[in-house]
Amino acid sequence: MSIKIENLTHVYMKGSPFEKKALDNVNIEIEEGEFVAIIGHTGSGKSTLIQHINGLLKPSSGKIIIDDVDITEKKINLNFIRKKVGLVFQYPEYQLFEETIGKDIAFGPKNLGLNSADVDKRVKRAMNMVGLGYEEYRDKSPFELSGGQKRRVAIAGVVAMEPKVLILDEPTAGLDPKGRDDILGEIRALHDEYNMTIILVSHSMEDVAKLADRIIVMSEGKCILDGSPAEVFNKVDILESVGLAVPQVTYMVKKLREKGINISKDVFTVEQAKKELLKILNKGRRASK
Ligand code: ADP
């Protein structure tokens, strides 16, 4: 399973006074099992890019090849793409509409033409995958739930299609810290336990630093950086020049280094900072003994 994006350009409203080149010759390759984050300022082309990966948008030029199949071809079967790539939009809970959680999650698998026993199996599995007990929640109305739980139901609806790749557009937007941590934990589990390839669009450098193995930075329709968190977050000047920042804790570490404290510059999460600071503290204690 691989995704190859080749020379992808997308122009909205071509030929009109509102013509806008939203993607400009983007080349990205994503391998099976990767956890990739896409970051970029509003309007940098992130949503346009992900909607190409699940075939919702067609390129103005360029190709998207999934498992050796060019999905930009006219005769491509949409079910082929839906089974490979699931897309969770921003605020997906606004799209919940059935009277029970079970029915809502069953909607996608039913449309794939599965029989009702198989649909049930998928619903059960998807609910477990996002941490919602099947027996407890199946017959409840989605509208009785908290914001974070509603979002899990919406994610389960996509997961029930059993895609190989799951794309999530700002999955923590608008949630409180607990809801945010829960959802991020579930996404991590979808990757670690269920081997899904994850593409996470996020504004939060903290979330990205905690979760992703690889970060792609978009600016003005171009992919300007692509690498590990260490590679990307060490390019502070480039990030700041496109209106982005490194995680807060990385700025703190930079200040400590400027004050002469010998701490690794590759610190991007609070957990990493804690480890590094304890190391320094223990070294100091040993030296003073
Ligand atoms: P992001 O997800 O990074 O905020 P988008 O992909 O939504 O960026 O937008 C990229 C650019 O394309 C922006 O300038 C935006 O205004 C423009 N754009 C997005 N959707 C449309 C559309 N349906 N019609 C015209 N322009 C659009």
mmCIF file of N, CA and C in Angstrom, residues 240-289:
data_model
loop_
_atom_site.group_PDB
_atom_site.id
_atom_site.type_symbol
_atom_site.label_atom_id
_atom_site.label_comp_id
_atom_site.label_asym_id
_atom_site.label_seq_id
_atom_site.Cartn_x
_atom_site.Cartn_y
_atom_site.Cartn_z
ATOM 1 N N GLU A 240 9.009 29.861 10.799
ATOM 2 C CA GLU A 240 8.508 31.185 11.200
ATOM 3 C C GLU A 240 8.257 32.078 9.994
ATOM 4 N N SER A 241 9.036 31.873 8.936
ATOM 5 C CA SER A 241 8.849 32.718 7.739
ATOM 6 C C SER A 241 7.508 32.432 7.053
ATOM 7 N N VAL A 242 6.909 31.262 7.339
ATOM 8 C CA VAL A 242 5.592 30.974 6.737
ATOM 9 C C VAL A 242 4.492 31.000 7.808
ATOM 10 N N GLY A 243 4.773 31.705 8.891
ATOM 11 C CA GLY A 243 3.741 31.921 9.913
ATOM 12 C C GLY A 243 3.517 30.753 10.846
ATOM 13 N N LEU A 244 4.473 29.823 10.905
ATOM 14 C CA LEU A 244 4.323 28.682 11.822
ATOM 15 C C LEU A 244 5.344 28.805 12.951
ATOM 16 N N ALA A 245 5.242 27.913 13.899
ATOM 17 C CA ALA A 245 6.171 27.957 15.024
ATOM 18 C C ALA A 245 6.564 26.533 15.375
ATOM 19 N N VAL A 246 7.595 26.399 16.191
ATOM 20 C CA VAL A 246 7.912 25.072 16.725
ATOM 21 C C VAL A 246 7.141 24.927 18.037
ATOM 22 N N PRO A 247 7.065 23.713 18.616
ATOM 23 C CA PRO A 247 6.336 23.583 19.876
ATOM 24 C C PRO A 247 6.911 24.517 20.953
ATOM 25 N N GLN A 248 6.029 24.993 21.840
ATOM 26 C CA GLN A 248 6.427 25.916 22.917
ATOM 27 C C GLN A 248 7.632 25.405 23.684
ATOM 28 N N VAL A 249 7.612 24.111 23.973
ATOM 29 C CA VAL A 249 8.672 23.548 24.812
ATOM 30 C C VAL A 249 10.037 23.617 24.093
ATOM 31 N N THR A 250 10.005 23.602 22.776
ATOM 32 C CA THR A 250 11.254 23.691 22.007
ATOM 33 C C THR A 250 11.868 25.094 22.150
ATOM 34 N N TYR A 251 10.989 26.110 22.203
ATOM 35 C CA TYR A 251 11.478 27.479 22.445
ATOM 36 C C TYR A 251 12.118 27.576 23.834
ATOM 37 N N MET A 252 11.488 26.913 24.810
ATOM 38 C CA MET A 252 12.024 26.960 26.177
ATOM 39 C C MET A 252 13.423 26.317 26.202
ATOM 40 N N VAL A 253 13.548 25.181 25.510
ATOM 41 C CA VAL A 253 14.828 24.478 25.479
ATOM 42 C C VAL A 253 15.900 25.348 24.802
ATOM 43 N N LYS A 254 15.473 26.070 23.765
ATOM 44 C CA LYS A 254 16.409 26.946 23.053
ATOM 45 C C LYS A 254 16.936 28.015 24.023
ATOM 46 N N LYS A 255 16.029 28.570 24.827
ATOM 47 C CA LYS A 255 16.429 29.601 25.831
ATOM 48 C C LYS A 255 17.428 28.999 26.824
ATOM 49 N N LEU A 256 17.147 27.774 27.278
ATOM 50 C CA LEU A 256 18.051 27.135 28.243
ATOM 51 C C LEU A 256 19.437 26.943 27.625
ATOM 52 N N ARG A 257 19.450 26.535 26.353
ATOM 53 C CA ARG A 257 20.743 26.335 25.674
ATOM 54 C C ARG A 257 21.503 27.665 25.577
ATOM 55 N N GLU A 258 20.745 28.742 25.288
ATOM 56 C CA GLU A 258 21.383 30.066 25.198
ATOM 57 C C GLU A 258 21.983 30.479 26.545
ATOM 58 N N LYS A 259 21.404 29.960 27.622
ATOM 59 C CA LYS A 259 21.929 30.278 28.970
ATOM 60 C C LYS A 259 23.055 29.330 29.364
ATOM 61 N N GLY A 260 23.463 28.476 28.433
ATOM 62 C CA GLY A 260 24.622 27.621 28.675
ATOM 63 C C GLY A 260 24.292 26.245 29.228
ATOM 64 N N ILE A 261 23.008 25.907 29.329
ATOM 65 C CA ILE A 261 22.658 24.577 29.837
ATOM 66 C C ILE A 261 22.776 23.561 28.699
ATOM 67 N N ASN A 262 23.451 22.484 28.987
ATOM 68 C CA ASN A 262 23.760 21.496 27.948
ATOM 69 C C ASN A 262 22.597 20.508 27.777
ATOM 70 N N ILE A 263 21.562 20.959 27.086
ATOM 71 C CA ILE A 263 20.387 20.110 26.871
ATOM 72 C C ILE A 263 20.214 19.887 25.364
ATOM 73 N N SER A 264 19.785 18.690 24.998
ATOM 74 C CA SER A 264 19.630 18.361 23.574
ATOM 75 C C SER A 264 18.688 19.352 22.897
ATOM 76 N N LYS A 265 18.999 19.716 21.649
ATOM 77 C CA LYS A 265 18.104 20.652 20.958
ATOM 78 C C LYS A 265 16.895 19.915 20.364
ATOM 79 N N ASP A 266 16.982 18.583 20.324
ATOM 80 C CA ASP A 266 15.880 17.811 19.742
ATOM 81 C C ASP A 266 14.807 17.486 20.780
ATOM 82 N N VAL A 267 14.256 18.505 21.388
ATOM 83 C CA VAL A 267 13.193 18.306 22.371
ATOM 84 C C VAL A 267 11.931 18.981 21.838
ATOM 85 N N PHE A 268 10.912 18.175 21.584
ATOM 86 C CA PHE A 268 9.706 18.728 20.946
ATOM 87 C C PHE A 268 8.445 18.477 21.759
ATOM 88 N N THR A 269 8.549 17.642 22.802
ATOM 89 C CA THR A 269 7.376 17.377 23.630
ATOM 90 C C THR A 269 7.742 17.589 25.099
ATOM 91 N N VAL A 270 6.704 17.820 25.910
ATOM 92 C CA VAL A 270 6.923 18.037 27.341
ATOM 93 C C VAL A 270 7.570 16.788 27.952
ATOM 94 N N GLU A 271 7.143 15.612 27.490
ATOM 95 C CA GLU A 271 7.710 14.353 27.982
ATOM 96 C C GLU A 271 9.219 14.307 27.738
ATOM 97 N N GLN A 272 9.619 14.657 26.504
ATOM 98 C CA GLN A 272 11.059 14.645 26.173
ATOM 99 C C GLN A 272 11.808 15.645 27.050
ATOM 100 N N ALA A 273 11.206 16.830 27.257
ATOM 101 C CA ALA A 273 11.862 17.871 28.070
ATOM 102 C C ALA A 273 12.067 17.356 29.496
ATOM 103 N N LYS A 274 11.034 16.677 30.017
ATOM 104 C CA LYS A 274 11.113 16.151 31.381
ATOM 105 C C LYS A 274 12.293 15.178 31.505
ATOM 106 N N LYS A 275 12.378 14.285 30.514
ATOM 107 C CA LYS A 275 13.460 13.285 30.525
ATOM 108 C C LYS A 275 14.830 13.962 30.507
ATOM 109 N N GLU A 276 14.979 14.928 29.588
ATOM 110 C CA GLU A 276 16.267 15.614 29.439
ATOM 111 C C GLU A 276 16.636 16.371 30.713
ATOM 112 N N LEU A 277 15.642 17.058 31.294
ATOM 113 C CA LEU A 277 15.927 17.851 32.497
ATOM 114 C C LEU A 277 16.279 16.949 33.677
ATOM 115 N N LEU A 278 15.596 15.809 33.787
ATOM 116 C CA LEU A 278 15.919 14.868 34.874
ATOM 117 C C LEU A 278 17.335 14.319 34.710
ATOM 118 N N LYS A 279 17.710 14.081 33.438
ATOM 119 C CA LYS A 279 19.062 13.581 33.158
ATOM 120 C C LYS A 279 20.096 14.578 33.685
ATOM 121 N N ILE A 280 19.850 15.867 33.363
ATOM 122 C CA ILE A 280 20.794 16.915 33.776
ATOM 123 C C ILE A 280 20.841 17.006 35.304
ATOM 124 N N LEU A 281 19.655 16.950 35.920
ATOM 125 C CA LEU A 281 19.548 17.038 37.374
ATOM 126 C C LEU A 281 20.318 15.903 38.040
ATOM 127 N N ASN A 282 20.121 14.685 37.532
ATOM 128 C CA ASN A 282 20.787 13.517 38.129
ATOM 129 C C ASN A 282 22.293 13.584 37.951
ATOM 130 N N LYS A 283 22.721 14.101 36.784
ATOM 131 C CA LYS A 283 24.162 14.257 36.540
ATOM 132 C C LYS A 283 24.742 15.214 37.575
ATOM 133 N N GLY A 284 24.010 16.337 37.791
ATOM 134 C CA GLY A 284 24.424 17.348 38.760
ATOM 135 C C GLY A 284 24.527 16.750 40.156
ATOM 136 N N ARG A 285 23.523 15.943 40.507
ATOM 137 C CA ARG A 285 23.524 15.309 41.859
ATOM 138 C C ARG A 285 24.727 14.395 42.024
ATOM 139 N N ARG A 286 24.963 13.580 40.939
ATOM 140 C CA ARG A 286 26.097 12.637 41.030
ATOM 141 C C ARG A 286 27.411 13.398 41.182
ATOM 142 N N ALA A 287 27.538 14.504 40.429
ATOM 143 C CA ALA A 287 28.773 15.268 40.458
ATOM 144 C C ALA A 287 29.020 15.904 41.833
ATOM 145 N N SER A 288 27.925 16.288 42.509
ATOM 146 C CA SER A 288 28.108 16.985 43.802
ATOM 147 C C SER A 288 28.298 16.003 44.973
ATOM 148 N N LYS A 289 28.188 14.688 44.679
ATOM 149 C CA LYS A 289 28.353 13.709 45.765
ATOM 150 C C LYS A 289 29.838 13.524 46.106
#
